[in-house]
């Protein structure tokens, strides 16, 4: 018997994993970055095969991991977490440093970064695991703690998109009865919650052109929480 | 340029990764467990090739991950973190449940566990990465938070052994001058610190049969911090 709630006890940080070059860069929010060996220092990053960043890392053979700080804004999750870089330039307007391998490294709202050259690519099913040898690492801000997935979920009420390794279909979770009567839907970009318990209209009955009252995201982007 | 201090900004939990059967089980303390896909749910666990648990996981084709709680005692680190199960039975006296695959799952001082059947084994150099499909997951204690590596290091002043993926040779870190004059040595089992700044004898000049005044560990087990 699998209690999917137990999976939330595994600890993760939150990162921007990026690749590309000066002409075109891309990145996505990841919580599954982990060191795999110490000599030499190598790190694994998992990326959904459908993510544009997967293609970019394969093309450039390198990636960077920027560690988000505990106060990282909803805006940075909107840019890197829930929209595809196929359609727009995620790096536009960002404070970027180009690493030893030439990949763009996002500095905004981050406390440190590591940069890795890919030495192995492992097909793990829906995702590719890129294993990279460390070539560069810097601290950007000593004053702030790293953002953790636990803090993001519990304190900031954040959710992960469907193509994240740790996404859990809510139907698999054991919910209290009141949550079966009234649902909450969350805007993935800004975190706004539409709580049916406090509204007169069920979320599904809102018009299709209804948008997030805070940031204007589409109704179809909202996620059941 | 690599600043190895930056590697400490990657977030991890702390776990007992175990395998074996009712006759002989073994386990070790790991901080590098991570979900790699959600459909199906699969997890990766890295294990040093020299660790006895590596052999055991390969033999049984399954492993469990027990999530340590934030108050986990020095004793459990002494048993699972710094001694090899080749020499003694780590499971003796522990509260063990046997999983769907038959592997022993440590319940002491843990808040949840997952159990996985190995579907891929990846050679990543000094370590093997075992990728397992989730077959079982339970919550054991809803009242406590998971222990994180950051908390273990910063608040509890814990260190990792040399064969951990995240071990960093202290000579690679940039140290303040005072730390170059006086060293601190820590007992890996109980956490006791021998601080040369407060002692009249340098650690290296202590007799070889000197033992930890708190828990009796050998001088040779102490780690430079």
Coordinates of C-alpha atoms in Angstrom, one line a residue:
Chain A
X1 CA 0.0 0.0 0.0
X2 CA 1.4 3.3 -1.0
X3 CA 0.6 6.5 1.0
X4 CA 1.7 9.2 -1.4
X5 CA 1.7 11.7 1.5
X6 CA 4.9 9.9 2.7
X7 CA 6.7 11.1 -0.4
X8 CA 6.5 14.7 0.9
X9 CA 8.9 13.8 3.7
X10 CA 11.8 13.6 1.3
X11 CA 13.7 16.9 1.5
X12 CA 14.6 19.0 -1.5
X13 CA 15.8 22.5 -2.4
X14 CA 14.5 24.6 -5.2
X15 CA 16.7 25.6 -8.1
X16 CA 16.8 27.2 -11.6
X17 CA 18.5 24.6 -13.9
X18 CA 19.7 26.4 -17.0
X19 CA 21.6 25.8 -20.3
X20 CA 22.3 27.4 -23.7
X21 CA 24.6 30.2 -24.8
X22 CA 24.6 34.0 -25.2
X23 CA 22.2 33.9 -28.1
X24 CA 19.6 31.6 -26.6
X25 CA 19.3 30.3 -23.1
X26 CA 16.6 28.5 -21.2
X27 CA 16.0 27.2 -17.7
X28 CA 13.4 25.6 -15.5
X29 CA 12.5 25.3 -11.8
X30 CA 13.8 22.0 -10.4
X31 CA 13.7 20.5 -6.9
X32 CA 15.6 17.3 -7.8
X33 CA 19.3 18.2 -8.0
X34 CA 21.6 16.1 -6.0
X35 CA 25.3 15.4 -5.6
X36 CA 26.2 11.8 -6.7
X37 CA 30.0 11.6 -6.1
X38 CA 32.6 13.7 -4.2
X39 CA 35.8 12.7 -6.1
X40 CA 35.3 14.2 -8.6
X41 CA 32.3 16.3 -7.5
X42 CA 29.4 15.3 -9.8
X43 CA 25.7 16.3 -9.7
X44 CA 22.6 14.8 -11.1
X45 CA 19.7 16.9 -12.4
X46 CA 16.4 15.4 -13.7
X47 CA 14.5 17.0 -16.5
X48 CA 11.3 16.0 -18.2
X49 CA 11.9 14.8 -21.8
X50 CA 9.1 17.2 -22.9
X51 CA 10.8 20.2 -21.3
X52 CA 12.6 22.5 -23.7
X53 CA 15.6 22.7 -21.3
X54 CA 16.1 18.9 -21.9
X55 CA 16.8 19.6 -25.5
X56 CA 19.1 22.6 -24.7
X57 CA 21.2 20.7 -22.1
X58 CA 21.6 17.8 -24.7
X59 CA 22.7 20.3 -27.3
X60 CA 25.2 22.3 -25.1
X61 CA 26.5 19.4 -22.9
X62 CA 26.5 21.6 -19.8
X63 CA 24.1 23.0 -17.3
X64 CA 24.1 25.4 -14.3
X65 CA 22.1 25.1 -11.1
X66 CA 21.2 28.4 -9.3
X67 CA 20.0 28.0 -5.7
X68 CA 16.9 30.1 -5.1
X69 CA 16.8 32.1 -1.8
X70 CA 14.0 31.6 0.8
X71 CA 12.3 34.8 -0.3
X72 CA 12.3 34.1 -4.0
X73 CA 9.4 36.0 -5.6
X74 CA 6.3 34.4 -7.3
X75 CA 7.5 36.2 -10.5
X76 CA 10.6 34.0 -10.8
X77 CA 8.4 30.9 -10.5
X78 CA 6.1 32.3 -13.1
X79 CA 8.9 32.8 -15.6
X80 CA 10.9 29.6 -15.0
X81 CA 8.3 27.2 -13.5
X82 CA 5.2 27.3 -15.6
X83 CA 5.9 28.6 -19.1
X84 CA 7.9 27.0 -21.9
X85 CA 11.0 28.7 -23.2
X86 CA 10.0 27.5 -26.7
X87 CA 7.6 30.4 -26.8
X88 CA 9.6 33.3 -25.2
X89 CA 13.0 34.2 -24.0
X90 CA 13.1 33.4 -20.3
X91 CA 16.5 35.1 -19.9
X92 CA 15.3 38.5 -21.1
X93 CA 15.6 41.0 -18.3
X94 CA 17.4 38.6 -16.0
X95 CA 20.8 39.2 -14.4
X96 CA 22.8 36.6 -16.2
X97 CA 26.5 35.5 -15.9
X98 CA 28.0 33.2 -18.5
X99 CA 29.9 30.3 -17.1
X100 CA 33.1 28.5 -18.0
X101 CA 31.2 26.3 -20.4
X102 CA 29.3 29.3 -21.8
X103 CA 25.9 28.4 -20.3
X104 CA 23.8 31.3 -18.9
X105 CA 23.6 31.3 -15.1
X106 CA 20.7 33.1 -13.4
X107 CA 21.8 35.3 -10.6
X108 CA 18.5 36.9 -9.6
X109 CA 17.0 35.8 -6.3
X110 CA 19.7 33.1 -5.9
X111 CA 22.3 32.6 -3.2
X112 CA 24.8 30.4 -5.1
X113 CA 25.3 28.5 -8.2
X114 CA 27.1 25.4 -9.5
X115 CA 28.1 24.8 -13.1
X116 CA 28.5 21.3 -14.6
X117 CA 29.8 19.7 -17.8
X118 CA 27.6 16.7 -18.7
X119 CA 29.5 13.4 -18.5
X120 CA 26.5 10.9 -18.5
X121 CA 22.9 11.1 -19.6
X122 CA 20.6 8.4 -18.1
X123 CA 17.1 7.7 -19.5
X124 CA 15.0 7.1 -16.4
X125 CA 11.6 7.0 -18.2
X126 CA 9.6 10.2 -18.5
X127 CA 12.8 12.1 -17.5
X128 CA 16.4 12.4 -18.5
X129 CA 19.0 12.5 -15.7
X130 CA 21.9 14.6 -16.6
X131 CA 25.0 13.8 -14.6
X132 CA 27.6 16.6 -14.7
X133 CA 31.1 17.1 -13.4
X134 CA 31.5 20.3 -11.4
X135 CA 33.5 23.0 -13.1
X136 CA 32.5 26.1 -11.3
X137 CA 30.7 27.1 -8.0
X138 CA 30.2 30.4 -6.4
X139 CA 28.3 31.9 -3.5
X140 CA 26.3 35.0 -4.4
X141 CA 24.6 35.9 -1.1
X142 CA 25.7 34.7 2.3
X143 CA 22.8 36.5 4.1
X144 CA 20.0 34.3 3.0
X145 CA 19.0 30.6 3.5
X146 CA 18.2 28.4 0.6
X147 CA 14.6 27.9 -0.3
X148 CA 13.5 24.3 0.5
X149 CA 10.6 22.4 -1.1
X150 CA 9.1 21.9 2.3
X151 CA 9.0 25.6 3.0
X152 CA 7.7 26.3 -0.5
X153 CA 4.9 23.8 0.0
X154 CA 3.9 24.4 3.7
X155 CA 4.6 28.1 4.3
X156 CA 4.3 29.5 0.8
X157 CA 1.7 27.1 -0.4
X158 CA 3.4 26.4 -3.6
X159 CA 2.7 23.5 -6.0
X160 CA 4.8 21.8 -8.6
X161 CA 3.8 21.6 -12.3
X162 CA 2.6 18.3 -13.8
X163 CA 6.0 17.5 -15.5
X164 CA 8.0 17.7 -12.2
X165 CA 9.5 14.4 -10.9
X166 CA 7.7 15.0 -7.6
X167 CA 4.3 15.8 -9.0
X168 CA 1.5 13.8 -7.3
X169 CA -1.9 13.5 -8.7
X170 CA -4.1 14.8 -5.9
X171 CA -6.6 11.9 -6.4
X172 CA -3.9 9.6 -4.9
X173 CA -3.8 11.5 -1.6
X174 CA -6.1 10.7 1.3
X175 CA -8.1 13.9 1.9
X176 CA -10.2 15.0 4.8
X177 CA -14.0 15.0 4.1
X178 CA -14.3 18.8 3.9
X179 CA -11.7 18.9 1.2
X180 CA -13.9 16.5 -0.8
X181 CA -16.8 19.0 -0.6
X182 CA -14.9 22.2 -1.4
X183 CA -11.8 22.4 -3.5
X184 CA -9.0 24.9 -3.6
X185 CA -7.4 25.9 -6.9
X186 CA -4.2 27.7 -7.0
X187 CA -2.6 30.1 -9.6
X188 CA 0.8 28.6 -10.4
X189 CA 2.3 32.0 -11.3
X190 CA 1.4 34.1 -8.3
X191 CA 0.1 31.6 -5.7
X192 CA -3.4 33.1 -5.5
X193 CA -5.9 30.6 -4.1
X194 CA -9.5 30.3 -5.3
X195 CA -11.1 28.5 -2.3
X196 CA -14.6 27.2 -3.1
X197 CA -15.5 27.2 0.6
X198 CA -15.4 31.0 0.5
X199 CA -17.0 31.6 -2.9
X200 CA -20.5 31.2 -4.3
X201 CA -19.4 29.7 -7.6
X202 CA -17.6 26.4 -8.0
X203 CA -14.3 26.8 -9.8
X204 CA -15.5 24.6 -12.7
X205 CA -18.5 26.8 -13.2
X206 CA -16.4 30.0 -13.6
X207 CA -16.4 31.2 -17.3
X208 CA -13.5 29.9 -19.4
X209 CA -12.2 33.4 -19.9
X210 CA -12.0 34.0 -16.2
X211 CA -8.5 35.0 -15.2
X212 CA -6.5 35.2 -11.9
X213 CA -7.6 38.4 -10.2
X214 CA -4.0 39.0 -9.0
X215 CA -1.7 38.3 -12.0
X216 CA -4.0 37.6 -14.9
X217 CA -3.1 33.9 -15.5
X218 CA -5.6 31.8 -17.4
X219 CA -8.2 29.8 -15.6
X220 CA -6.8 26.6 -17.4
X221 CA -3.4 27.1 -15.7
X222 CA -4.9 26.8 -12.2
X223 CA -4.0 23.6 -10.3
X224 CA -6.2 21.7 -7.8
X225 CA -4.5 21.9 -4.4
Chain B
X1 CA 37.1 28.6 -9.9
X2 CA 35.2 26.3 -7.6
X3 CA 34.1 27.6 -4.1
X4 CA 33.3 24.3 -2.4
X5 CA 31.3 26.2 0.3
X6 CA 28.7 26.8 -2.4
X7 CA 27.9 23.1 -2.5
X8 CA 26.5 23.3 1.0
X9 CA 23.6 25.4 -0.4
X10 CA 22.1 22.3 -2.1
X11 CA 19.4 21.0 0.2
X12 CA 19.1 17.3 1.3
X13 CA 17.3 15.3 3.9
X14 CA 18.9 12.5 6.0
X15 CA 17.8 8.9 5.6
X16 CA 18.6 5.3 6.5
X17 CA 18.9 3.4 3.2
X18 CA 18.5 -0.4 3.9
X19 CA 18.3 -3.7 2.2
X20 CA 18.7 -7.4 2.9
X21 CA 16.2 -9.9 4.4
X22 CA 15.1 -11.4 7.8
X23 CA 18.4 -13.3 8.2
X24 CA 20.8 -10.4 7.4
X25 CA 20.0 -6.8 6.8
X26 CA 22.2 -3.7 6.5
X27 CA 21.8 0.0 6.0
X28 CA 23.7 3.3 5.9
X29 CA 23.0 7.0 6.5
X30 CA 22.4 8.8 3.2
X31 CA 21.6 12.4 2.3
X32 CA 21.3 11.8 -1.4
X33 CA 17.9 10.3 -2.1
X34 CA 15.8 11.9 -4.7
X35 CA 12.6 11.2 -6.8
X36 CA 13.4 11.0 -10.5
X37 CA 10.0 10.4 -12.1
X38 CA 6.4 10.7 -11.0
X39 CA 4.7 8.2 -13.4
X40 CA 5.6 5.7 -12.2
X41 CA 7.1 7.1 -9.0
X42 CA 10.8 6.2 -9.0
X43 CA 13.6 7.2 -6.6
X44 CA 17.4 7.3 -6.9
X45 CA 19.7 6.4 -4.0
X46 CA 23.5 6.7 -4.4
X47 CA 25.8 4.3 -2.5
X48 CA 29.6 4.2 -2.4
X49 CA 30.8 1.0 -4.1
X50 CA 32.9 0.2 -1.0
X51 CA 29.8 0.3 1.3
X52 CA 28.6 -3.1 2.3
X53 CA 25.0 -1.9 1.6
X54 CA 25.9 -1.5 -2.1
X55 CA 26.5 -5.3 -2.3
X56 CA 23.4 -6.0 -0.3
X57 CA 21.1 -3.9 -2.6
X58 CA 22.6 -5.5 -5.7
X59 CA 21.9 -9.0 -4.2
X60 CA 18.3 -8.3 -3.1
X61 CA 17.3 -5.9 -5.9
X62 CA 15.3 -3.7 -3.6
X63 CA 15.9 -1.0 -0.9
X64 CA 14.0 1.0 1.7
X65 CA 14.5 4.6 2.6
X66 CA 13.6 5.6 6.2
X67 CA 13.3 9.4 6.8
X68 CA 15.1 10.4 10.0
X69 CA 13.2 12.8 12.3
X70 CA 14.7 16.2 13.3
X71 CA 15.6 14.9 16.8
X72 CA 17.3 11.6 15.7
X73 CA 19.8 10.6 18.3
X74 CA 23.6 10.5 17.8
X75 CA 23.3 6.8 18.5
X76 CA 21.5 6.1 15.3
X77 CA 24.3 7.9 13.4
X78 CA 26.9 5.9 15.3
X79 CA 25.2 2.7 14.2
X80 CA 24.3 3.4 10.6
X81 CA 26.7 6.2 9.7
X82 CA 30.2 5.3 10.7
X83 CA 30.6 1.6 11.1
X84 CA 30.4 -1.1 8.5
X85 CA 27.8 -3.8 8.6
X86 CA 30.4 -6.3 7.4
X87 CA 31.6 -6.5 11.0
X88 CA 28.4 -6.5 13.0
X89 CA 24.6 -6.7 12.7
X90 CA 23.3 -3.1 12.4
X91 CA 19.7 -4.3 12.6
X92 CA 20.1 -6.0 16.1
X93 CA 17.9 -4.3 18.6
X94 CA 16.3 -2.1 16.0
X95 CA 12.5 -1.8 15.5
X96 CA 12.3 -3.4 12.0
X97 CA 9.4 -3.9 9.6
X98 CA 9.9 -6.2 6.6
X99 CA 8.5 -4.7 3.4
X100 CA 6.7 -6.0 0.4
X101 CA 10.0 -7.0 -1.2
X102 CA 11.3 -8.6 2.1
X103 CA 13.8 -5.9 2.8
X104 CA 14.2 -4.6 6.4
X105 CA 12.9 -1.1 7.1
X106 CA 14.2 0.8 10.1
X107 CA 11.3 2.4 12.0
X108 CA 13.3 3.9 15.0
X109 CA 13.6 7.7 15.0
X110 CA 12.0 7.9 11.5
X111 CA 8.8 9.7 10.4
X112 CA 8.1 7.8 7.2
X113 CA 9.6 5.3 4.8
X114 CA 9.5 4.4 1.1
X115 CA 10.3 1.0 -0.4
X116 CA 11.6 0.5 -3.9
X117 CA 12.3 -2.3 -6.3
X118 CA 15.5 -1.6 -8.2
X119 CA 14.8 -1.2 -12.0
X120 CA 18.2 0.4 -13.0
X121 CA 21.7 0.5 -11.6
X122 CA 23.9 3.3 -12.9
X123 CA 27.7 3.4 -12.4
X124 CA 28.5 7.0 -11.6
X125 CA 32.2 6.5 -10.7
X126 CA 33.0 6.0 -7.0
X127 CA 29.2 5.3 -6.3
X128 CA 26.4 3.2 -7.7
X129 CA 23.1 4.9 -8.3
X130 CA 20.2 2.6 -7.6
X131 CA 17.0 3.7 -9.3
X132 CA 13.9 2.0 -7.8
X133 CA 10.2 1.9 -8.5
X134 CA 8.1 2.8 -5.5
X135 CA 6.2 -0.3 -4.1
X136 CA 5.3 0.9 -0.6
X137 CA 5.2 4.1 1.4
X138 CA 4.0 4.9 4.9
X139 CA 3.9 7.7 7.3
X140 CA 5.1 6.7 10.8
X141 CA 5.0 9.9 12.8
X142 CA 3.0 13.0 11.7
X143 CA 4.2 15.1 14.7
X144 CA 7.9 15.6 13.7
X145 CA 9.7 17.3 10.8
X146 CA 12.2 15.6 8.7
X147 CA 15.9 16.1 9.6
X148 CA 17.6 18.1 6.9
X149 CA 21.3 18.1 6.1
X150 CA 21.5 21.9 6.7
X151 CA 20.0 21.5 10.2
X152 CA 22.3 18.5 10.9
X153 CA 25.4 20.5 9.8
X154 CA 24.5 24.0 11.2
X155 CA 22.5 23.3 14.3
X156 CA 23.7 19.9 15.3
X157 CA 27.3 20.3 14.0
X158 CA 27.2 16.9 12.3
X159 CA 29.7 15.9 9.6
X160 CA 29.5 13.3 6.9
X161 CA 31.9 10.3 6.5
X162 CA 34.5 10.2 3.7
X163 CA 32.6 7.9 1.5
X164 CA 29.5 10.1 1.3
X165 CA 28.7 11.7 -2.1
X166 CA 28.7 15.1 -0.4
X167 CA 32.0 14.7 1.5
X168 CA 34.3 17.7 1.1
X169 CA 38.0 17.6 1.9
X170 CA 38.4 20.5 4.3
X171 CA 41.6 21.6 2.6
X172 CA 39.4 22.7 -0.3
X173 CA 37.4 25.2 1.8
X174 CA 38.5 28.8 2.4
X175 CA 39.1 29.0 6.2
X176 CA 39.4 32.1 8.4
X177 CA 43.0 32.5 9.9
X178 CA 42.1 31.4 13.4
X179 CA 40.9 28.1 12.0
X180 CA 44.3 27.6 10.5
X181 CA 46.0 27.9 13.9
X182 CA 43.6 25.8 16.0
X183 CA 41.7 22.8 14.6
X184 CA 38.5 21.2 15.8
X185 CA 38.0 17.4 15.7
X186 CA 34.6 15.9 16.0
X187 CA 33.5 12.5 17.1
X188 CA 31.3 11.1 14.3
X189 CA 29.3 8.9 16.7
X190 CA 28.2 11.4 19.4
X191 CA 29.2 14.8 18.0
X192 CA 31.7 15.7 20.8
X193 CA 34.2 18.3 19.6
X194 CA 37.8 18.5 20.7
X195 CA 38.6 22.1 20.1
X196 CA 42.4 22.8 20.2
X197 CA 41.7 26.5 21.0
X198 CA 40.4 25.3 24.4
X199 CA 42.9 22.5 25.1
X200 CA 46.6 22.4 26.0
X201 CA 47.4 19.5 23.7
X202 CA 47.1 19.5 19.9
X203 CA 44.8 16.6 18.8
X204 CA 47.6 14.9 16.8
X205 CA 49.7 14.8 20.0
X206 CA 47.1 12.9 22.0
X207 CA 48.0 9.3 22.6
X208 CA 46.8 6.8 20.0
X209 CA 44.7 5.0 22.7
X210 CA 42.9 8.2 23.6
X211 CA 39.1 7.8 23.3
X212 CA 36.1 10.1 23.0
X213 CA 35.4 11.2 26.6
X214 CA 31.6 11.1 25.9
X215 CA 31.0 7.9 23.9
X216 CA 34.4 6.0 23.8
X217 CA 34.9 6.1 20.0
X218 CA 38.5 5.7 18.9
X219 CA 40.7 8.7 18.3
X220 CA 41.2 7.5 14.7
X221 CA 37.5 7.9 14.0
X222 CA 37.5 11.6 14.7
X223 CA 37.1 13.9 11.8
X224 CA 38.7 17.4 11.2
X225 CA 35.9 20.0 11.2

